[in-house]
Amino acid sequence: MRPLRALCTLLSLGLPLGLLTGCMAPPLETSATPTRAAQQALPDLPPMKLFAASGAPDSLPISNADLARDFLDLSFQLESGRSLPVFTRFEGQIRVGLAGQVPPGMARDLDAVIARLRREAGIDIIRLPSGYEGNLNINAVPGEEIRKELPAAACFVVPGITRLSQYRQARRQDRTDWTRLKTRSKLAIFVPSDAAPQETRDCLHEELAQALGPLNDLYRLPDSTFNDDNIHSILTRYDMLILRMTYAPELRSGMSRAEVQARLPDLLDRLNPGGRNVAPRHLGATPQAWMNEVARALGPGISPANRVRGARQAVALAQSYGWTDHRLAFSYYMLGRLSQSQDPRAAHRYLLQAHQLYSRDRGTRLHAAHTAVQLAAFALAGGDPEKALALLSGRAQVAREYQNAMLLANIEMLRAEALEQTGQPQEARRVRLDSLGWARYGFGPDWAVRARLQEIAALNPARGKSL
């Protein structure tokens, strides 16, 4: 299940305007007058930009010891914490049906990820022609219909059914209980038909990964969509390796954890030979207490004050565990974002701490690109466009590599504003125009693109905005 962006994907910069603390730092109003260049860009938007159909950037080498531990923890437990008695996967060819109110571009994005699954994970998977039902069926339905069934979900995958209308009865009959499966034979994925193109694509990647492979998420994984922080919007090389392991001939549905564990050393020697000589990271398990505080900070129906308390406690717990990894950084990031409206200066300190932690490891450079955007917004609001440009330097390439149009649009919009403030109007106009094509894919409707453009223009302190 992919949580609602508005509740749980702070780093995606995809929060609707005005929700929680707003989308940029410091808190913004959308009524401010945009710059002249921004006004010129408002009436007509350029065509939507699309990423080339390619794989994700190379992942850092991972030890086979870490990979074996990750695979077992991912494959034999649900996100809820319930244990799975046996290993399950599809046996035989996976035939994907696509039905419902399919928005433009969704079939293209689906074909792209299916091609990657065949090429990078070695999975025998095909998409059926329109109108045909497979053993894995993707349904595009209005987001409101999804939230009627799971209020905090943007999209989800479930066994035992084909259509959303079957869900409630199947749930009452326990046909949707993953712990009862011995193999995977019929699954359905439900994605929003009325979301921004990137949100729909991200749902396809995450839900396909769980439909085909592990059902758990682990906060200790920095380079994976199998992580509830939702930093990664497309399947990573690490994810593809996990899925290649899932469909390795050494394994089969019905195996116990001990049986799978016994086969992993030889399997990993074959699939990840370099991992024999990589030192394991030995990241500790993520305690439930910390995850509970993250849920309090980001979950549905929580008051703003209680969200901040949850984030503060997450930081305190992370420090008490002695963490120095991306989980401590994420704790600071949550606290920074959630503190912006009450204490912008403190929020800036927390975001800076998150950025420094993320920047220490090449494996979290995507995370660092997100925090750089937040800090650049503070720099612009503080009248320091040169600092904003320095923070954003090289970040657009990272966003392109990870195919995150929303992040890329924010980077380019901020760069354009900074360039204009430093007396480079022609370059600012070019960069801003480029950002709008990506924003149409990342944010969706034209009003959302225009609102974000105006929101960033409002950071200019010359129009009365300051920290």
Short mmCIF file of C-alpha atoms in Angstrom, two decimals:
data_model
loop_
_atom_site.label_atom_id
_atom_site.label_comp_id
_atom_site.label_asym_id
_atom_site.label_seq_id
_atom_site.Cartn_x
_atom_site.Cartn_y
_atom_site.Cartn_z
CA MET A 1 0.00 0.00 0.00
CA ARG A 2 1.27 3.45 -0.87
CA PRO A 3 0.23 6.01 1.77
CA LEU A 4 -1.45 9.22 0.71
CA ARG A 5 1.14 11.72 -0.43
CA ALA A 6 -0.48 14.44 1.67
CA LEU A 7 0.10 12.42 4.82
CA CYS A 8 3.31 10.53 4.39
CA THR A 9 5.49 11.76 1.54
CA LEU A 10 6.98 14.95 2.91
CA LEU A 11 10.13 14.53 0.86
CA SER A 12 8.21 14.31 -2.39
CA LEU A 13 7.30 18.02 -2.11
CA GLY A 14 3.85 16.94 -3.19
CA LEU A 15 1.73 18.28 -0.38
CA PRO A 16 -1.41 20.11 -1.53
CA LEU A 17 -1.20 23.83 -0.91
CA GLY A 18 -2.05 24.77 2.65
CA LEU A 19 -1.97 21.20 4.06
CA LEU A 20 0.18 20.61 7.12
CA THR A 21 2.86 23.32 6.81
CA GLY A 22 2.64 23.98 3.10
CA CYS A 23 5.01 22.83 0.40
CA MET A 24 7.99 25.10 0.69
CA ALA A 25 9.86 26.77 3.49
CA PRO A 26 8.95 29.13 5.01
CA PRO A 27 5.13 28.82 5.01
CA LEU A 28 3.76 30.55 1.94
CA GLU A 29 0.63 32.23 0.69
CA THR A 30 -0.39 31.75 -2.92
CA SER A 31 -1.85 35.22 -3.37
CA ALA A 32 1.46 37.06 -3.62
CA THR A 33 2.21 38.75 -6.91
CA PRO A 34 4.68 36.66 -8.96
CA THR A 35 7.70 38.13 -10.72
CA ARG A 36 7.26 39.53 -14.22
CA ALA A 37 8.91 36.43 -15.71
CA ALA A 38 6.61 34.19 -13.69
CA GLN A 39 3.58 36.16 -14.84
CA GLN A 40 4.65 35.68 -18.45
CA ALA A 41 4.81 31.93 -17.87
CA LEU A 42 1.37 31.69 -16.29
CA PRO A 43 -1.07 31.97 -19.23
CA ASP A 44 0.22 29.13 -21.43
CA LEU A 45 2.05 26.04 -20.26
CA PRO A 46 4.40 24.06 -22.51
CA PRO A 47 3.81 20.36 -23.31
CA MET A 48 4.36 17.80 -20.61
CA LYS A 49 7.92 16.45 -20.43
CA LEU A 50 8.57 12.71 -20.08
CA PHE A 51 11.52 10.66 -18.96
CA ALA A 52 13.16 8.21 -21.33
CA ALA A 53 12.34 4.56 -20.66
CA SER A 54 15.47 3.56 -18.77
CA GLY A 55 16.51 1.97 -15.51
CA ALA A 56 17.36 3.61 -12.21
CA PRO A 57 20.89 4.77 -11.34
CA ASP A 58 23.36 2.17 -10.15
CA SER A 59 23.09 1.32 -6.48
CA LEU A 60 26.01 1.14 -4.11
CA PRO A 61 27.51 -2.34 -3.68
CA ILE A 62 25.73 -4.36 -1.01
CA SER A 63 27.06 -7.29 0.95
CA ASN A 64 25.45 -10.67 0.55
CA ALA A 65 25.07 -10.87 4.33
CA ASP A 66 22.97 -7.68 4.37
CA LEU A 67 21.05 -8.75 1.28
CA ALA A 68 20.14 -12.14 2.76
CA ARG A 69 18.91 -10.53 5.97
CA ASP A 70 16.92 -7.92 4.05
CA PHE A 71 15.33 -10.52 1.79
CA LEU A 72 14.16 -12.67 4.68
CA ASP A 73 12.78 -9.72 6.66
CA LEU A 74 11.01 -8.38 3.57
CA SER A 75 9.58 -11.70 2.43
CA PHE A 76 8.36 -13.23 5.69
CA GLN A 77 6.58 -10.33 7.36
CA LEU A 78 3.78 -7.90 6.52
CA GLU A 79 3.96 -4.14 7.08
CA SER A 80 1.60 -4.66 10.02
CA GLY A 81 4.21 -6.84 11.72
CA ARG A 82 2.38 -10.14 11.18
CA SER A 83 4.59 -13.03 10.15
CA LEU A 84 4.08 -14.89 6.90
CA PRO A 85 4.26 -18.66 7.33
CA VAL A 86 5.61 -19.44 3.86
CA PHE A 87 7.30 -17.79 0.90
CA THR A 88 4.95 -16.94 -1.98
CA ARG A 89 5.29 -15.69 -5.54
CA PHE A 90 3.65 -16.22 -8.91
CA GLU A 91 4.56 -19.54 -10.46
CA GLY A 92 4.58 -19.38 -14.25
CA GLN A 93 3.95 -16.43 -16.53
CA ILE A 94 2.48 -13.27 -15.03
CA ARG A 95 -0.21 -11.79 -17.26
CA VAL A 96 -1.12 -8.18 -16.46
CA GLY A 97 -4.56 -6.81 -17.29
CA LEU A 98 -5.27 -3.09 -17.36
CA ALA A 99 -8.83 -1.83 -16.91
CA GLY A 100 -10.94 1.03 -15.63
CA GLN A 101 -10.68 4.76 -16.25
CA VAL A 102 -7.12 4.60 -17.60
CA PRO A 103 -5.68 8.13 -17.84
CA PRO A 104 -3.48 9.23 -20.76
CA GLY A 105 0.09 8.04 -20.38
CA MET A 106 -0.61 5.36 -17.80
CA ALA A 107 -0.28 2.48 -20.29
CA ARG A 108 3.05 3.91 -21.46
CA ASP A 109 4.37 4.08 -17.88
CA LEU A 110 3.11 0.55 -17.19
CA ASP A 111 4.81 -0.83 -20.30
CA ALA A 112 8.05 0.86 -19.27
CA VAL A 113 8.14 -0.73 -15.81
CA ILE A 114 7.12 -4.14 -17.19
CA ALA A 115 10.01 -3.94 -19.65
CA ARG A 116 12.36 -3.20 -16.75
CA LEU A 117 10.97 -6.13 -14.74
CA ARG A 118 11.69 -8.45 -17.64
CA ARG A 119 15.13 -7.01 -18.34
CA GLU A 120 16.48 -6.27 -14.85
CA ALA A 121 14.66 -8.81 -12.66
CA GLY A 122 14.31 -11.63 -15.20
CA ILE A 123 10.57 -11.99 -14.53
CA ASP A 124 8.32 -13.64 -17.10
CA ILE A 125 5.68 -10.91 -17.23
CA ILE A 126 3.60 -9.49 -20.09
CA ARG A 127 0.76 -7.00 -20.47
CA LEU A 128 -2.40 -8.31 -22.07
CA PRO A 129 -4.34 -6.41 -24.74
CA SER A 130 -7.08 -4.08 -23.54
CA GLY A 131 -10.17 -5.93 -22.33
CA TYR A 132 -8.37 -9.12 -21.28
CA GLU A 133 -8.20 -10.24 -17.66
CA GLY A 134 -4.95 -11.64 -16.32
CA ASN A 135 -3.73 -13.17 -13.09
CA LEU A 136 -2.53 -9.69 -12.02
CA ASN A 137 -5.05 -6.97 -12.81
CA ILE A 138 -4.48 -3.23 -12.53
CA ASN A 139 -7.58 -1.09 -12.10
CA ALA A 140 -7.59 2.69 -12.55
CA VAL A 141 -10.34 4.09 -10.35
CA PRO A 142 -11.07 7.52 -8.85
CA GLY A 143 -9.01 8.23 -5.77
CA GLU A 144 -12.18 8.78 -3.76
CA GLU A 145 -13.19 5.17 -4.40
CA ILE A 146 -9.83 3.94 -3.09
CA ARG A 147 -10.14 6.08 0.04
CA LYS A 148 -13.61 4.68 0.74
CA GLU A 149 -11.93 1.31 1.26
CA LEU A 150 -8.61 2.44 2.77
CA PRO A 151 -8.78 6.09 3.91
CA ALA A 152 -5.00 6.58 4.20
CA ALA A 153 -4.07 4.86 0.92
CA ALA A 154 -3.23 6.41 -2.43
CA CYS A 155 -3.20 2.93 -4.00
CA PHE A 156 -3.00 -0.69 -2.84
CA VAL A 157 -2.65 -4.32 -3.87
CA VAL A 158 -4.81 -7.18 -2.61
CA PRO A 159 -5.05 -10.92 -3.31
CA GLY A 160 -8.11 -12.92 -4.26
CA ILE A 161 -10.07 -10.37 -6.30
CA THR A 162 -10.13 -8.70 -9.71
CA ARG A 163 -12.30 -5.58 -9.19
CA LEU A 164 -12.72 -3.06 -6.38
CA SER A 165 -16.43 -3.94 -6.06
CA GLN A 166 -15.36 -7.38 -4.78
CA TYR A 167 -13.12 -6.04 -2.04
CA ARG A 168 -15.48 -5.71 0.93
CA GLN A 169 -17.06 -9.13 0.57
CA ALA A 170 -13.68 -10.78 -0.02
CA ARG A 171 -12.31 -9.07 3.05
CA ARG A 172 -15.18 -10.34 5.20
CA GLN A 173 -14.47 -13.85 3.92
CA ASP A 174 -10.71 -13.53 4.62
CA ARG A 175 -9.91 -14.02 0.93
CA THR A 176 -7.69 -10.94 1.07
CA ASP A 177 -5.54 -12.31 3.94
CA TRP A 178 -1.95 -12.60 2.73
CA THR A 179 -1.05 -15.01 5.54
CA ARG A 180 -3.38 -17.64 4.07
CA LEU A 181 -1.68 -17.72 0.67
CA LYS A 182 0.43 -20.70 -0.40
CA THR A 183 1.15 -19.21 -3.82
CA ARG A 184 0.07 -16.13 -5.75
CA SER A 185 -2.51 -16.84 -8.40
CA LYS A 186 -4.89 -13.83 -8.57
CA LEU A 187 -4.09 -10.30 -7.42
CA ALA A 188 -5.50 -6.86 -8.07
CA ILE A 189 -3.86 -3.44 -7.91
CA PHE A 190 -5.93 -0.27 -7.54
CA VAL A 191 -4.39 3.04 -8.62
CA PRO A 192 -5.96 6.50 -8.86
CA SER A 193 -7.26 7.53 -12.26
CA ASP A 194 -7.45 11.21 -11.29
CA ALA A 195 -4.01 11.82 -9.74
CA ALA A 196 -1.01 13.57 -11.29
CA PRO A 197 0.83 11.37 -13.82
CA GLN A 198 3.81 10.94 -11.50
CA GLU A 199 1.63 9.82 -8.60
CA THR A 200 -0.01 7.20 -10.80
CA ARG A 201 3.36 6.01 -12.10
CA ASP A 202 4.80 5.84 -8.59
CA CYS A 203 1.82 3.74 -7.54
CA LEU A 204 2.42 1.37 -10.44
CA HIS A 205 6.04 0.85 -9.41
CA GLU A 206 5.41 0.35 -5.70
CA GLU A 207 2.31 -1.83 -5.99
CA LEU A 208 3.77 -3.99 -8.77
CA ALA A 209 6.84 -4.58 -6.60
CA GLN A 210 4.66 -5.78 -3.73
CA ALA A 211 2.31 -7.74 -5.95
CA LEU A 212 5.26 -9.64 -7.38
CA GLY A 213 7.58 -9.80 -4.39
CA PRO A 214 8.04 -8.73 -0.76
CA LEU A 215 5.04 -7.44 1.16
CA ASN A 216 6.98 -5.71 3.91
CA ASP A 217 8.68 -2.31 4.12
CA LEU A 218 11.85 -1.63 6.11
CA TYR A 219 12.92 1.83 7.25
CA ARG A 220 16.54 0.67 7.38
CA LEU A 221 16.72 0.43 3.57
CA PRO A 222 17.98 3.74 2.12
CA ASP A 223 17.92 2.75 -1.56
CA SER A 224 14.56 1.06 -2.02
CA THR A 225 10.87 1.56 -2.62
CA PHE A 226 10.39 -1.09 0.10
CA ASN A 227 10.55 1.73 2.63
CA ASP A 228 7.65 3.72 4.06
CA ASP A 229 9.54 7.01 3.74
CA ASN A 230 8.59 6.98 0.02
CA ILE A 231 11.77 8.78 -1.04
CA HIS A 232 12.16 6.67 -4.17
CA SER A 233 9.42 7.01 -6.74
CA ILE A 234 10.60 4.33 -9.18
CA LEU A 235 12.03 0.88 -8.58
CA THR A 236 15.73 1.02 -7.77
CA ARG A 237 18.49 -1.37 -8.80
CA TYR A 238 18.34 -2.78 -5.28
CA ASP A 239 14.61 -3.46 -5.72
CA MET A 240 15.24 -5.24 -9.01
CA LEU A 241 17.84 -7.44 -7.34
CA ILE A 242 15.36 -8.33 -4.59
CA LEU A 243 12.78 -9.24 -7.25
CA ARG A 244 15.36 -11.26 -9.22
CA MET A 245 16.02 -13.20 -6.02
CA THR A 246 12.27 -13.70 -5.54
CA TYR A 247 11.96 -15.40 -8.94
CA ALA A 248 15.23 -17.32 -8.82
CA PRO A 249 14.85 -21.03 -9.75
CA GLU A 250 16.30 -22.01 -6.38
CA LEU A 251 13.09 -20.82 -4.67
CA ARG A 252 9.44 -21.78 -4.97
CA SER A 253 6.14 -20.93 -3.30
CA GLY A 254 5.43 -22.76 -0.06
CA MET A 255 8.99 -22.75 1.28
CA SER A 256 9.52 -21.99 4.94
CA ARG A 257 11.84 -19.23 6.14
CA ALA A 258 14.46 -21.82 7.06
CA GLU A 259 14.27 -23.44 3.63
CA VAL A 260 14.69 -20.11 1.87
CA GLN A 261 17.51 -19.09 4.19
CA ALA A 262 19.39 -22.30 3.40
CA ARG A 263 19.35 -21.54 -0.33
CA LEU A 264 20.35 -17.90 -0.15
CA PRO A 265 24.16 -18.24 0.08
CA ASP A 266 24.50 -20.07 -3.26
CA LEU A 267 21.75 -17.98 -4.83
CA LEU A 268 23.49 -14.75 -3.85
CA ASP A 269 26.89 -15.99 -4.99
CA ARG A 270 25.31 -16.39 -8.40
CA LEU A 271 23.23 -13.19 -8.56
CA ASN A 272 25.48 -10.81 -6.60
CA PRO A 273 29.02 -12.25 -6.80
CA GLY A 274 30.60 -8.92 -5.86
CA GLY A 275 28.67 -8.95 -2.60
CA ARG A 276 30.93 -11.65 -1.20
CA ASN A 277 33.68 -9.05 -0.73
CA VAL A 278 31.56 -6.15 0.53
CA ALA A 279 31.57 -5.51 4.26
CA PRO A 280 28.06 -5.67 5.76
CA ARG A 281 26.61 -2.43 7.14
CA HIS A 282 24.88 -4.19 10.03
CA LEU A 283 22.21 -1.51 10.38
CA GLY A 284 20.13 -2.40 13.40
CA ALA A 285 16.45 -3.23 13.26
CA THR A 286 14.06 -0.29 13.48
CA PRO A 287 12.25 -0.38 16.85
CA GLN A 288 8.48 -0.22 16.86
CA ALA A 289 8.59 2.74 19.25
CA TRP A 290 10.29 4.93 16.61
CA MET A 291 7.88 3.77 13.90
CA ASN A 292 4.96 4.62 16.17
CA GLU A 293 6.26 8.19 16.52
CA VAL A 294 6.70 8.50 12.76
CA ALA A 295 3.11 7.35 12.36
CA ARG A 296 2.03 9.97 14.91
CA ALA A 297 3.92 12.68 13.00
CA LEU A 298 2.63 11.74 9.56
CA GLY A 299 -0.53 9.70 10.00
CA PRO A 300 -4.11 10.74 9.25
CA GLY A 301 -6.29 12.64 11.69
CA ILE A 302 -3.47 14.00 13.87
CA SER A 303 -3.46 17.58 15.16
CA PRO A 304 -0.52 19.82 14.12
CA ALA A 305 0.75 20.03 17.69
CA ASN A 306 0.65 16.28 18.10
CA ARG A 307 2.48 15.82 14.79
CA VAL A 308 5.32 18.00 16.04
CA ARG A 309 5.45 16.06 19.30
CA GLY A 310 5.68 12.82 17.34
CA ALA A 311 8.54 14.17 15.22
CA ARG A 312 10.38 15.46 18.31
CA GLN A 313 10.08 12.08 19.96
CA ALA A 314 11.28 10.35 16.79
CA VAL A 315 14.42 12.52 16.88
CA ALA A 316 14.95 11.78 20.57
CA LEU A 317 14.55 8.05 20.05
CA ALA A 318 16.85 8.01 17.02
CA GLN A 319 19.51 9.77 19.07
CA SER A 320 19.04 7.37 21.97
CA TYR A 321 19.58 4.41 19.63
CA GLY A 322 22.88 5.92 18.53
CA TRP A 323 21.76 6.21 14.92
CA THR A 324 23.77 8.32 12.50
CA ASP A 325 22.13 6.98 9.34
CA HIS A 326 19.23 8.06 7.10
CA ARG A 327 16.67 7.26 9.82
CA LEU A 328 18.06 9.99 12.07
CA ALA A 329 18.10 12.30 9.04
CA PHE A 330 14.47 11.47 8.28
CA SER A 331 13.55 12.21 11.90
CA TYR A 332 15.13 15.66 11.63
CA TYR A 333 13.47 16.19 8.27
CA MET A 334 10.02 15.46 9.65
CA LEU A 335 10.61 17.79 12.58
CA GLY A 336 11.90 20.52 10.29
CA ARG A 337 8.96 20.36 7.93
CA LEU A 338 6.38 20.16 10.68
CA SER A 339 7.94 23.01 12.70
CA GLN A 340 7.99 25.53 9.85
CA SER A 341 4.81 27.40 10.67
CA GLN A 342 5.49 27.63 14.43
CA ASP A 343 9.27 28.21 14.50
CA PRO A 344 10.88 28.76 11.08
CA ARG A 345 14.38 29.34 12.51
CA ALA A 346 14.33 26.08 14.42
CA ALA A 347 12.89 24.36 11.36
CA HIS A 348 15.85 25.59 9.33
CA ARG A 349 18.26 24.11 11.89
CA TYR A 350 16.53 20.74 11.77
CA LEU A 351 16.49 20.70 7.98
CA LEU A 352 20.17 21.59 7.91
CA GLN A 353 20.95 18.69 10.25
CA ALA A 354 18.98 16.35 7.98
CA HIS A 355 20.80 17.67 4.93
CA GLN A 356 24.22 17.21 6.49
CA LEU A 357 23.43 13.61 7.42
CA TYR A 358 22.03 12.78 3.98
CA SER A 359 25.00 14.43 2.26
CA ARG A 360 27.55 12.17 3.96
CA ASP A 361 26.51 9.08 1.98
CA ARG A 362 26.34 8.79 -1.80
CA GLY A 363 23.53 6.30 -1.32
CA THR A 364 21.29 9.09 -0.02
CA ARG A 365 22.06 11.75 -2.62
CA LEU A 366 18.42 11.70 -3.73
CA HIS A 367 17.41 12.43 -0.14
CA ALA A 368 19.97 15.26 -0.03
CA ALA A 369 18.46 16.75 -3.19
CA HIS A 370 15.12 17.00 -1.41
CA THR A 371 16.59 18.70 1.66
CA ALA A 372 18.66 21.01 -0.57
CA VAL A 373 15.40 22.24 -2.09
CA GLN A 374 14.02 23.11 1.34
CA LEU A 375 17.19 24.94 2.35
CA ALA A 376 17.31 26.78 -0.98
CA ALA A 377 13.80 28.04 -0.33
CA PHE A 378 14.96 29.41 3.02
CA ALA A 379 17.95 31.04 1.31
CA LEU A 380 15.72 32.76 -1.23
CA ALA A 381 13.34 33.97 1.47
CA GLY A 382 16.33 35.31 3.38
CA GLY A 383 17.55 37.32 0.40
CA ASP A 384 20.52 35.09 -0.46
CA PRO A 385 19.96 33.81 -4.02
CA GLU A 386 23.65 32.94 -4.46
CA LYS A 387 23.41 30.48 -1.58
CA ALA A 388 20.25 29.02 -3.12
CA LEU A 389 22.07 28.45 -6.42
CA ALA A 390 24.97 26.77 -4.62
CA LEU A 391 22.61 24.45 -2.74
CA LEU A 392 20.80 23.51 -5.96
CA SER A 393 23.93 22.94 -8.03
CA GLY A 394 23.90 19.43 -9.51
CA ARG A 395 20.55 18.53 -7.95
CA ALA A 396 18.60 18.62 -11.23
CA GLN A 397 20.74 15.82 -12.63
CA VAL A 398 20.01 13.67 -9.57
CA ALA A 399 16.27 14.27 -10.00
CA ARG A 400 16.54 13.27 -13.67
CA GLU A 401 18.47 10.10 -12.85
CA TYR A 402 15.81 9.05 -10.37
CA GLN A 403 13.01 10.21 -12.70
CA ASN A 404 11.34 12.47 -10.16
CA ALA A 405 9.62 15.21 -12.16
CA MET A 406 8.09 16.82 -9.08
CA LEU A 407 11.49 17.26 -7.47
CA LEU A 408 13.02 18.39 -10.77
CA ALA A 409 10.32 21.02 -11.30
CA ASN A 410 10.84 22.41 -7.80
CA ILE A 411 14.61 22.58 -8.31
CA GLU A 412 14.27 24.38 -11.63
CA MET A 413 11.60 26.80 -10.39
CA LEU A 414 13.79 27.75 -7.44
CA ARG A 415 16.83 28.10 -9.67
CA ALA A 416 14.87 30.36 -12.00
CA GLU A 417 13.84 32.62 -9.14
CA ALA A 418 17.43 32.75 -7.85
CA LEU A 419 18.79 33.50 -11.31
CA GLU A 420 16.34 36.34 -11.72
CA GLN A 421 17.33 37.79 -8.36
CA THR A 422 21.02 37.68 -9.38
CA GLY A 423 20.39 39.64 -12.58
CA GLN A 424 20.20 36.79 -15.10
CA PRO A 425 16.69 37.19 -16.52
CA GLN A 426 17.24 35.37 -19.83
CA GLU A 427 18.66 32.25 -18.16
CA ALA A 428 15.91 32.45 -15.54
CA ARG A 429 13.28 32.48 -18.27
CA ARG A 430 14.84 29.44 -19.97
CA VAL A 431 15.08 27.43 -16.74
CA ARG A 432 11.56 28.37 -15.65
CA LEU A 433 10.13 27.30 -19.01
CA ASP A 434 11.93 23.96 -18.72
CA SER A 435 10.53 23.47 -15.21
CA LEU A 436 6.94 23.83 -16.38
CA GLY A 437 7.05 20.79 -18.67
CA TRP A 438 8.26 18.63 -15.77
CA ALA A 439 5.75 20.24 -13.41
CA ARG A 440 2.89 19.12 -15.66
CA TYR A 441 3.99 15.50 -15.14
CA GLY A 442 4.81 15.93 -11.45
CA PHE A 443 1.94 18.13 -10.24
CA GLY A 444 -0.76 17.34 -12.78
CA PRO A 445 -3.42 19.98 -13.47
CA ASP A 446 -2.46 23.40 -14.77
CA TRP A 447 -3.79 25.15 -11.67
CA ALA A 448 -1.39 23.15 -9.48
CA VAL A 449 1.56 24.05 -11.71
CA ARG A 450 0.65 27.74 -11.67
CA ALA A 451 0.09 27.72 -7.92
CA ARG A 452 3.52 26.22 -7.31
CA LEU A 453 5.14 28.77 -9.61
CA GLN A 454 3.47 31.63 -7.73
CA GLU A 455 4.33 30.05 -4.39
CA ILE A 456 8.03 30.01 -5.24
CA ALA A 457 7.88 33.53 -6.66
CA ALA A 458 6.45 34.64 -3.30
CA LEU A 459 9.73 33.67 -1.62
CA ASN A 460 11.30 36.90 -2.92
CA PRO A 461 11.76 39.13 0.17
CA ALA A 462 11.31 42.19 -2.02
CA ARG A 463 7.59 41.37 -1.97
CA GLY A 464 7.46 41.45 1.83
CA LYS A 465 8.18 37.80 2.63
CA SER A 466 10.84 37.18 5.24
CA LEU A 467 11.68 34.62 7.88
#
